[in-house]
Amino acid sequence: MKIVNKNINGINVTFIKTNKFKSIYGSLIFKSLVTKEKMTYGALLRNVLMESTKKYDTNQKLNINTLENYDAYYSAANSRIGNYYFNKFNFSALEDKYTKEGNLKNVLDTFCEIVFNPNVNADGFDDESFKINHERLKLSLEKRKENQRSYAEERVLKYLDQNMPYTFDRDVDVLNSITKESLYDYYKDMINNSNVSLIIVGNIEDENSFNDIIYKIKNNKEFDKELYISNDDLNASYKDIKETGYGTQNVLYLVCYLKNMNSYELNYVMPIFCTILGGSGNSRLFDNVREKNSLAYYCFARLEKDDNLLEIITGIEKENYEKSLKIIKEELKKMDKITDEEIDIAKKELISSLLESQDYIENLASRYHSEVIYDLPNIDEFVKKLNGVTKEEVENINKKVVLKLSYFLKEGEKDGKD
């Protein structure tokens, strides 16, 4: 595998050259500072753009074109990472030698249609494409209440500092305010006021093949805001919240602030800490909450390093709330003492998962993007650093993990009452 970085038309373009796959995969990434509104605008925009284009002005026409290009794959995704918001547009196509000469060019032409030639009329998106996807997203947001775990994740944000980007979420009220004209304005802002990068993976013979994408970008903006969100100055006084939801499950959700951590600790030490605590079937939470005491359907820990948060999510019966919470708090305190065996198992699990992920072409692009935004080394160097983490470093980091919130969402009737 060979990685070639170039700056073309002011755009950072990365070619990850490998003959491991039969496909060519590309990811065009628009990066900008996050706002509350972008969480909803971005989710709607990606679906509208994937619905139709100016040239293929119905979803049926776009799908037929996809099939004609040997079932090419197009997708769009949004994510918030720390202080930034990312709109990603992806394509995948079989190499021409497995299809016919010119197939890749046809796929790239369609990709450019999707991203750069949207189905707009006058000053707004096509009415039908907008209405269909507006209703779909509205239904999806309203149905979150029916999934107790998803609803718990939504509600727990309300009890954290509302100025922090990790409390931003897709919102029905924002969605209701979006018009086809305002969505088009957001689209133009994304195109013209983002930091844009392009990652291409596969057996790339002609780098110039992708110039049609690159030269569609007329402006590439730079941002200097720190990626990581700091909780160092936030009040960490503990809160215990209980609410009644709409579903038939009971979810216990704990949030810990990570205080005064550096990038080495967030990228290498905390993943091991999280894996030992609740990151796998060998973890302490899985063993002590689920297996030994039979208190939970699931119990795991999740590291959100860009937000300096550690989350613990547990599905329980409501009568097990007190005992489950007590055990989880005890396990958190006991993380200042771990064994060599736990360290060794956690490292092996993390490394195995990382290496296995590289068997998929889209993950090579995703991993490289992570290396750039988090300023990480390549996988080989990353593994060396991970293996170099000591037991003492993992034990000592426990004092920087501060329990901020315990949130319990109880089962309830559809009207939200007990």
Short mmCIF file of C-alpha atoms in Angstrom, two decimals:
data_model
loop_
_atom_site.label_atom_id
_atom_site.label_comp_id
_atom_site.label_asym_id
_atom_site.label_seq_id
_atom_site.Cartn_x
_atom_site.Cartn_y
_atom_site.Cartn_z
CA MET A 1 0.00 0.00 0.00
CA LYS A 2 1.29 3.45 -0.94
CA ILE A 3 -0.11 6.77 0.26
CA VAL A 4 0.33 9.83 -1.96
CA ASN A 5 -0.72 13.27 -0.70
CA LYS A 6 -1.18 16.18 -3.08
CA ASN A 7 -2.62 19.67 -2.98
CA ILE A 8 -4.61 20.21 -6.16
CA ASN A 9 -6.68 23.34 -6.73
CA GLY A 10 -6.13 24.13 -3.05
CA ILE A 11 -7.73 20.80 -2.05
CA ASN A 12 -5.94 18.16 0.02
CA VAL A 13 -6.16 15.00 -2.09
CA THR A 14 -4.97 11.63 -0.81
CA PHE A 15 -4.47 8.56 -2.98
CA ILE A 16 -4.24 5.30 -1.04
CA LYS A 17 -2.91 2.97 -3.71
CA THR A 18 -3.55 -0.72 -3.17
CA ASN A 19 -4.40 -3.71 -5.35
CA LYS A 20 -6.12 -5.48 -2.46
CA PHE A 21 -9.59 -4.68 -3.78
CA LYS A 22 -11.43 -4.81 -7.10
CA SER A 23 -13.12 -1.47 -6.49
CA ILE A 24 -12.20 2.19 -6.45
CA TYR A 25 -13.61 4.03 -3.44
CA GLY A 26 -13.75 7.77 -2.87
CA SER A 27 -14.80 10.05 -0.04
CA LEU A 28 -15.34 13.79 -0.52
CA ILE A 29 -15.41 15.51 2.86
CA PHE A 30 -16.74 18.98 3.73
CA LYS A 31 -15.62 20.19 7.15
CA SER A 32 -16.95 23.26 8.97
CA LEU A 33 -17.52 24.54 12.49
CA VAL A 34 -20.51 22.88 14.11
CA THR A 35 -23.72 24.67 15.07
CA LYS A 36 -26.95 23.34 16.56
CA GLU A 37 -28.79 23.94 13.30
CA LYS A 38 -26.30 22.03 11.16
CA MET A 39 -27.13 18.79 12.95
CA THR A 40 -30.60 18.87 11.38
CA TYR A 41 -29.80 20.68 8.15
CA GLY A 42 -27.02 18.24 7.33
CA ALA A 43 -29.18 15.19 7.97
CA LEU A 44 -31.88 16.50 5.64
CA LEU A 45 -29.48 17.70 2.95
CA ARG A 46 -27.71 14.37 2.53
CA ASN A 47 -31.02 12.60 1.87
CA VAL A 48 -32.30 15.24 -0.55
CA LEU A 49 -29.05 15.14 -2.55
CA MET A 50 -29.19 11.35 -2.74
CA GLU A 51 -32.84 11.42 -3.89
CA SER A 52 -32.32 12.97 -7.33
CA THR A 53 -30.18 15.39 -9.35
CA LYS A 54 -30.84 18.01 -12.00
CA LYS A 55 -29.95 15.48 -14.70
CA TYR A 56 -31.59 12.47 -13.03
CA ASP A 57 -34.59 14.33 -11.70
CA THR A 58 -36.34 11.36 -10.09
CA ASN A 59 -35.07 8.70 -7.73
CA GLN A 60 -35.99 6.05 -10.29
CA LYS A 61 -33.79 7.65 -12.96
CA LEU A 62 -30.89 7.91 -10.52
CA ASN A 63 -31.27 4.26 -9.52
CA ILE A 64 -31.39 3.13 -13.15
CA ASN A 65 -28.16 5.02 -13.81
CA THR A 66 -26.58 3.28 -10.82
CA LEU A 67 -27.53 -0.13 -12.21
CA GLU A 68 -26.21 0.80 -15.65
CA ASN A 69 -22.86 1.59 -14.02
CA TYR A 70 -22.57 -2.00 -12.80
CA ASP A 71 -24.40 -1.31 -9.56
CA ALA A 72 -22.11 1.51 -8.47
CA TYR A 73 -22.52 2.66 -4.88
CA TYR A 74 -23.18 6.21 -3.69
CA SER A 75 -23.76 7.29 -0.11
CA ALA A 76 -23.75 10.32 2.15
CA ALA A 77 -23.17 10.68 5.89
CA ASN A 78 -22.91 13.38 8.53
CA SER A 79 -21.01 13.43 11.77
CA ARG A 80 -19.95 15.84 14.47
CA ILE A 81 -16.42 15.35 15.74
CA GLY A 82 -15.57 17.71 18.56
CA ASN A 83 -16.06 21.30 17.44
CA TYR A 84 -16.49 20.39 13.77
CA TYR A 85 -19.24 19.10 11.51
CA PHE A 86 -18.53 16.82 8.56
CA ASN A 87 -20.61 16.17 5.46
CA LYS A 88 -19.24 13.14 3.59
CA PHE A 89 -20.17 11.97 0.11
CA ASN A 90 -18.88 8.59 -1.03
CA PHE A 91 -18.75 6.48 -4.16
CA SER A 92 -17.57 2.98 -5.02
CA ALA A 93 -17.12 1.43 -8.47
CA LEU A 94 -15.59 -1.70 -9.87
CA GLU A 95 -12.38 -1.14 -11.78
CA ASP A 96 -12.85 -0.84 -15.52
CA LYS A 97 -11.02 -4.13 -16.15
CA TYR A 98 -13.84 -5.95 -14.35
CA THR A 99 -16.59 -4.08 -16.20
CA LYS A 100 -15.90 -2.03 -19.31
CA GLU A 101 -13.64 0.84 -20.25
CA GLY A 102 -15.12 4.14 -19.12
CA ASN A 103 -17.24 2.75 -16.28
CA LEU A 104 -15.27 4.63 -13.60
CA LYS A 105 -15.65 7.88 -15.53
CA ASN A 106 -19.42 7.31 -15.75
CA VAL A 107 -19.56 6.70 -11.99
CA LEU A 108 -17.56 9.86 -11.29
CA ASP A 109 -19.83 11.86 -13.60
CA THR A 110 -22.88 10.67 -11.65
CA PHE A 111 -21.12 11.39 -8.36
CA CYS A 112 -20.49 14.96 -9.52
CA GLU A 113 -24.15 15.22 -10.51
CA ILE A 114 -25.20 14.18 -6.98
CA VAL A 115 -22.89 16.56 -5.15
CA PHE A 116 -22.56 19.54 -7.48
CA ASN A 117 -25.67 19.58 -9.67
CA PRO A 118 -28.59 19.23 -7.25
CA ASN A 119 -32.21 19.12 -8.30
CA VAL A 120 -33.08 22.78 -7.66
CA ASN A 121 -35.65 25.12 -9.16
CA ALA A 122 -35.45 28.88 -8.82
CA ASP A 123 -34.00 29.42 -5.32
CA GLY A 124 -34.79 26.10 -3.70
CA PHE A 125 -34.68 22.34 -3.97
CA ASP A 126 -37.16 20.40 -6.05
CA ASP A 127 -40.45 20.40 -4.18
CA GLU A 128 -41.08 16.66 -4.36
CA SER A 129 -37.57 15.61 -3.29
CA PHE A 130 -37.69 18.09 -0.42
CA LYS A 131 -41.14 17.05 0.84
CA ILE A 132 -40.45 13.32 0.68
CA ASN A 133 -37.23 13.56 2.68
CA HIS A 134 -38.53 16.20 5.07
CA GLU A 135 -41.38 13.88 6.04
CA ARG A 136 -39.07 10.86 6.32
CA LEU A 137 -36.71 12.68 8.66
CA LYS A 138 -39.59 14.10 10.72
CA LEU A 139 -41.05 10.62 11.15
CA SER A 140 -37.64 9.24 12.12
CA LEU A 141 -37.13 11.93 14.77
CA GLU A 142 -40.62 11.50 16.19
CA LYS A 143 -40.19 7.72 16.36
CA ARG A 144 -37.08 8.04 18.56
CA LYS A 145 -39.39 7.99 21.57
CA GLU A 146 -40.34 4.42 20.68
CA ASN A 147 -36.74 3.26 21.08
CA GLN A 148 -35.99 3.68 24.76
CA ARG A 149 -32.21 3.59 24.34
CA SER A 150 -32.21 6.19 21.55
CA TYR A 151 -34.59 8.36 23.55
CA ALA A 152 -32.34 8.06 26.62
CA GLU A 153 -29.37 9.26 24.56
CA GLU A 154 -31.45 12.22 23.41
CA ARG A 155 -32.72 13.10 26.90
CA VAL A 156 -29.39 12.78 28.71
CA LEU A 157 -28.03 15.63 26.60
CA LYS A 158 -30.55 17.99 28.23
CA TYR A 159 -28.79 17.67 31.58
CA LEU A 160 -25.31 18.56 30.36
CA ASP A 161 -23.99 22.06 29.67
CA GLN A 162 -26.15 23.30 26.78
CA ASN A 163 -23.33 25.41 25.36
CA MET A 164 -21.23 22.35 24.60
CA PRO A 165 -21.39 20.96 21.05
CA TYR A 166 -21.90 17.41 22.31
CA THR A 167 -25.39 18.45 23.41
CA PHE A 168 -26.31 19.43 19.84
CA ASP A 169 -28.70 16.99 18.21
CA ARG A 170 -31.14 16.69 15.33
CA ASP A 171 -34.26 18.58 16.33
CA VAL A 172 -37.87 18.47 15.14
CA ASP A 173 -38.37 22.19 15.80
CA VAL A 174 -35.38 23.07 13.64
CA LEU A 175 -36.61 20.66 10.97
CA ASN A 176 -40.04 22.31 10.93
CA SER A 177 -38.37 25.67 10.27
CA ILE A 178 -36.41 24.41 7.26
CA THR A 179 -37.74 25.34 3.82
CA LYS A 180 -36.53 24.15 0.43
CA GLU A 181 -35.02 27.63 0.01
CA SER A 182 -33.18 27.65 3.35
CA LEU A 183 -31.88 24.14 2.71
CA TYR A 184 -30.47 25.28 -0.62
CA ASP A 185 -28.79 28.21 1.17
CA TYR A 186 -27.21 25.70 3.57
CA TYR A 187 -26.06 23.58 0.62
CA LYS A 188 -24.37 26.59 -1.02
CA ASP A 189 -22.72 27.51 2.27
CA MET A 190 -21.37 23.95 2.58
CA ILE A 191 -19.98 24.02 -0.96
CA ASN A 192 -18.40 27.48 -0.65
CA ASN A 193 -17.37 27.76 3.00
CA SER A 194 -15.93 24.39 3.99
CA ASN A 195 -12.53 22.85 4.32
CA VAL A 196 -12.65 20.20 1.59
CA SER A 197 -10.60 17.04 1.22
CA LEU A 198 -10.77 14.04 -1.08
CA ILE A 199 -9.59 10.50 -0.32
CA ILE A 200 -9.34 7.90 -3.09
CA VAL A 201 -8.60 4.23 -2.36
CA GLY A 202 -7.87 1.41 -4.76
CA ASN A 203 -5.71 0.34 -7.68
CA ILE A 204 -5.35 3.90 -9.01
CA GLU A 205 -3.64 4.14 -12.37
CA ASP A 206 -4.51 7.68 -13.44
CA GLU A 207 -4.66 10.29 -10.68
CA ASN A 208 -6.04 12.84 -13.13
CA SER A 209 -9.23 10.78 -13.44
CA PHE A 210 -10.59 12.57 -10.36
CA ASN A 211 -9.90 16.15 -11.49
CA ASP A 212 -13.56 16.69 -12.42
CA ILE A 213 -14.40 16.38 -8.71
CA ILE A 214 -11.48 18.46 -7.51
CA TYR A 215 -12.00 21.40 -9.85
CA LYS A 216 -15.66 21.71 -8.94
CA ILE A 217 -14.51 23.27 -5.64
CA LYS A 218 -14.12 27.03 -6.07
CA ASN A 219 -13.19 27.94 -2.51
CA ASN A 220 -11.46 25.99 0.26
CA LYS A 221 -11.68 27.50 3.72
CA GLU A 222 -9.27 26.91 6.61
CA PHE A 223 -10.27 26.70 10.28
CA ASP A 224 -8.05 26.96 13.33
CA LYS A 225 -10.40 26.03 16.17
CA GLU A 226 -9.26 23.18 18.42
CA LEU A 227 -10.85 19.84 17.52
CA TYR A 228 -11.16 18.50 21.07
CA ILE A 229 -13.80 19.87 23.42
CA SER A 230 -12.53 20.58 26.93
CA ASN A 231 -14.52 19.92 30.09
CA ASP A 232 -11.72 21.10 32.35
CA ASP A 233 -13.53 24.22 33.54
CA LEU A 234 -17.02 22.76 33.80
CA ASN A 235 -18.73 22.13 37.10
CA ALA A 236 -18.48 18.40 37.76
CA SER A 237 -20.95 18.23 40.63
CA TYR A 238 -22.84 14.94 40.37
CA LYS A 239 -26.47 14.79 39.20
CA ASP A 240 -28.91 11.89 39.58
CA ILE A 241 -31.85 12.15 37.19
CA LYS A 242 -34.86 9.83 36.75
CA GLU A 243 -37.52 10.13 34.07
CA THR A 244 -40.29 8.02 32.57
CA GLY A 245 -40.19 7.28 28.88
CA TYR A 246 -42.53 5.80 26.28
CA GLY A 247 -41.08 2.35 25.63
CA THR A 248 -40.93 -0.93 27.52
CA GLN A 249 -37.21 -0.89 28.35
CA ASN A 250 -35.30 0.68 31.22
CA VAL A 251 -32.03 2.42 30.41
CA LEU A 252 -29.37 3.55 32.87
CA TYR A 253 -26.98 6.04 31.34
CA LEU A 254 -23.88 7.42 33.12
CA VAL A 255 -21.72 10.26 31.82
CA CYS A 256 -18.19 10.98 33.04
CA TYR A 257 -16.18 14.10 32.27
CA LEU A 258 -12.56 13.50 31.30
CA LYS A 259 -10.53 16.23 32.95
CA ASN A 260 -7.13 17.65 31.97
CA MET A 261 -6.25 14.89 29.52
CA ASN A 262 -3.67 15.31 26.79
CA SER A 263 -3.87 13.80 23.29
CA TYR A 264 -1.63 10.84 24.23
CA GLU A 265 -3.97 9.88 27.06
CA LEU A 266 -7.09 10.29 24.91
CA ASN A 267 -5.76 8.34 21.94
CA TYR A 268 -3.81 5.55 23.63
CA VAL A 269 -4.46 5.25 27.37
CA MET A 270 -8.23 5.86 27.50
CA PRO A 271 -9.11 3.27 24.83
CA ILE A 272 -7.41 0.63 26.99
CA PHE A 273 -9.12 1.97 30.12
CA CYS A 274 -12.52 1.90 28.36
CA THR A 275 -11.98 -1.62 26.99
CA ILE A 276 -11.12 -3.00 30.43
CA LEU A 277 -14.04 -1.20 32.05
CA GLY A 278 -16.77 -2.02 29.54
CA GLY A 279 -15.54 -2.30 25.98
CA SER A 280 -15.89 -6.02 25.33
CA GLY A 281 -17.19 -9.37 26.55
CA ASN A 282 -14.10 -9.60 28.76
CA SER A 283 -14.77 -6.29 30.50
CA ARG A 284 -15.46 -5.69 34.16
CA LEU A 285 -18.92 -4.24 33.59
CA PHE A 286 -19.97 -7.15 31.38
CA ASP A 287 -18.66 -9.62 33.93
CA ASN A 288 -19.95 -8.01 37.13
CA VAL A 289 -23.20 -6.35 36.04
CA ARG A 290 -24.45 -8.75 33.39
CA GLU A 291 -22.88 -12.14 34.02
CA LYS A 292 -22.30 -12.51 37.78
CA ASN A 293 -25.31 -10.54 39.00
CA SER A 294 -27.67 -10.97 36.02
CA LEU A 295 -28.76 -7.34 36.30
CA ALA A 296 -28.58 -6.19 32.69
CA TYR A 297 -29.40 -7.14 29.13
CA TYR A 298 -26.36 -5.14 28.07
CA CYS A 299 -23.79 -2.99 29.83
CA PHE A 300 -20.93 -1.29 28.04
CA ALA A 301 -18.68 1.76 28.16
CA ARG A 302 -18.14 4.11 25.22
CA LEU A 303 -15.31 6.60 24.82
CA GLU A 304 -16.07 9.90 23.06
CA LYS A 305 -12.52 11.19 23.06
CA ASP A 306 -13.13 14.32 20.98
CA ASP A 307 -15.74 15.37 23.58
CA ASN A 308 -13.66 14.30 26.59
CA LEU A 309 -16.54 12.07 27.71
CA LEU A 310 -16.85 8.50 28.90
CA GLU A 311 -20.35 7.03 28.76
CA ILE A 312 -21.75 3.87 30.32
CA ILE A 313 -25.01 2.51 28.91
CA THR A 314 -26.99 -0.29 30.58
CA GLY A 315 -30.31 -1.95 29.80
CA ILE A 316 -31.98 -3.26 32.98
CA GLU A 317 -35.23 -4.13 34.71
CA LYS A 318 -36.42 -1.16 36.76
CA GLU A 319 -36.19 -3.09 40.05
CA ASN A 320 -32.46 -3.54 39.40
CA TYR A 321 -31.73 0.18 39.15
CA GLU A 322 -30.24 0.78 42.61
CA LYS A 323 -28.05 -2.32 42.61
CA SER A 324 -26.87 -1.76 39.04
CA LEU A 325 -25.94 1.86 39.72
CA LYS A 326 -24.07 0.87 42.87
CA ILE A 327 -22.01 -1.80 41.11
CA ILE A 328 -21.15 0.47 38.18
CA LYS A 329 -19.95 3.21 40.54
CA GLU A 330 -17.87 0.66 42.43
CA GLU A 331 -16.30 -0.61 39.22
CA LEU A 332 -15.40 2.93 38.21
CA LYS A 333 -13.62 3.50 41.53
CA LYS A 334 -11.77 0.20 41.27
CA MET A 335 -10.23 1.12 37.92
CA ASP A 336 -7.24 2.51 39.82
CA LYS A 337 -6.12 -1.11 40.21
CA ILE A 338 -5.87 -3.33 37.15
CA THR A 339 -3.94 -6.46 36.27
CA ASP A 340 -1.26 -7.17 33.67
CA GLU A 341 -3.59 -9.72 32.13
CA GLU A 342 -6.36 -7.15 31.69
CA ILE A 343 -3.91 -4.76 30.01
CA ASP A 344 -2.67 -7.47 27.67
CA ILE A 345 -6.16 -8.65 26.69
CA ALA A 346 -7.38 -5.07 26.08
CA LYS A 347 -4.43 -4.25 23.84
CA LYS A 348 -4.91 -7.42 21.81
CA GLU A 349 -8.62 -6.73 21.36
CA LEU A 350 -8.06 -3.14 20.24
CA ILE A 351 -5.28 -4.07 17.83
CA SER A 352 -7.19 -7.02 16.41
CA SER A 353 -10.27 -4.88 15.80
CA LEU A 354 -8.18 -2.18 14.14
CA LEU A 355 -6.35 -4.59 11.83
CA GLU A 356 -9.52 -6.48 10.90
CA SER A 357 -11.22 -3.23 9.92
CA GLN A 358 -8.62 -2.72 7.20
CA ASP A 359 -10.10 -5.60 5.24
CA TYR A 360 -12.80 -3.21 3.97
CA ILE A 361 -11.98 -0.55 1.41
CA GLU A 362 -14.14 2.16 2.99
CA ASN A 363 -12.39 1.66 6.34
CA LEU A 364 -9.00 2.50 4.79
CA ALA A 365 -10.39 5.90 3.84
CA SER A 366 -12.06 6.34 7.22
CA ARG A 367 -8.90 5.38 9.10
CA TYR A 368 -6.77 7.79 7.10
CA HIS A 369 -9.27 10.58 7.75
CA SER A 370 -9.04 9.82 11.48
CA GLU A 371 -5.25 9.97 11.32
CA VAL A 372 -5.48 13.45 9.81
CA ILE A 373 -8.08 14.98 12.11
CA TYR A 374 -6.65 13.45 15.31
CA ASP A 375 -3.01 13.86 14.20
CA LEU A 376 -2.32 10.13 14.58
CA PRO A 377 0.51 8.08 13.08
CA ASN A 378 -0.03 5.25 10.61
CA ILE A 379 -1.39 1.96 11.91
CA ASP A 380 2.02 0.36 12.49
CA GLU A 381 3.21 3.28 14.60
CA PHE A 382 -0.15 3.52 16.34
CA VAL A 383 0.07 -0.14 17.37
CA LYS A 384 3.60 0.42 18.74
CA LYS A 385 2.41 3.33 20.87
CA LEU A 386 -0.61 1.39 22.07
CA ASN A 387 1.57 -1.55 23.06
CA GLY A 388 3.83 0.87 24.93
CA VAL A 389 1.08 2.04 27.32
CA THR A 390 1.91 0.92 30.86
CA LYS A 391 -0.32 -0.44 33.58
CA GLU A 392 0.55 2.58 35.74
CA GLU A 393 -0.62 5.00 33.04
CA VAL A 394 -4.00 3.28 32.84
CA GLU A 395 -4.38 3.14 36.62
CA ASN A 396 -3.37 6.78 37.11
CA ILE A 397 -5.79 8.07 34.49
CA ASN A 398 -8.71 6.98 36.67
CA LYS A 399 -8.38 10.14 38.77
CA LYS A 400 -9.16 12.17 35.63
CA VAL A 401 -12.43 10.33 35.02
CA VAL A 402 -15.11 12.26 36.94
CA LEU A 403 -18.68 10.96 37.18
CA LYS A 404 -20.98 13.83 36.23
CA LEU A 405 -24.42 12.36 35.62
CA SER A 406 -26.54 9.30 36.28
CA TYR A 407 -29.65 9.24 34.11
CA PHE A 408 -32.35 6.57 34.43
CA LEU A 409 -35.14 6.33 31.86
CA LYS A 410 -37.92 4.09 33.16
CA GLU A 411 -40.43 2.20 31.07
CA GLY A 412 -43.83 3.80 30.77
CA GLU A 413 -47.12 3.85 28.94
CA LYS A 414 -47.39 5.55 25.55
CA ASP A 415 -48.62 8.72 27.20
CA GLY A 416 -45.39 8.90 29.18
CA LYS A 417 -46.96 8.03 32.54
CA ASP A 418 -46.18 5.19 34.94
#
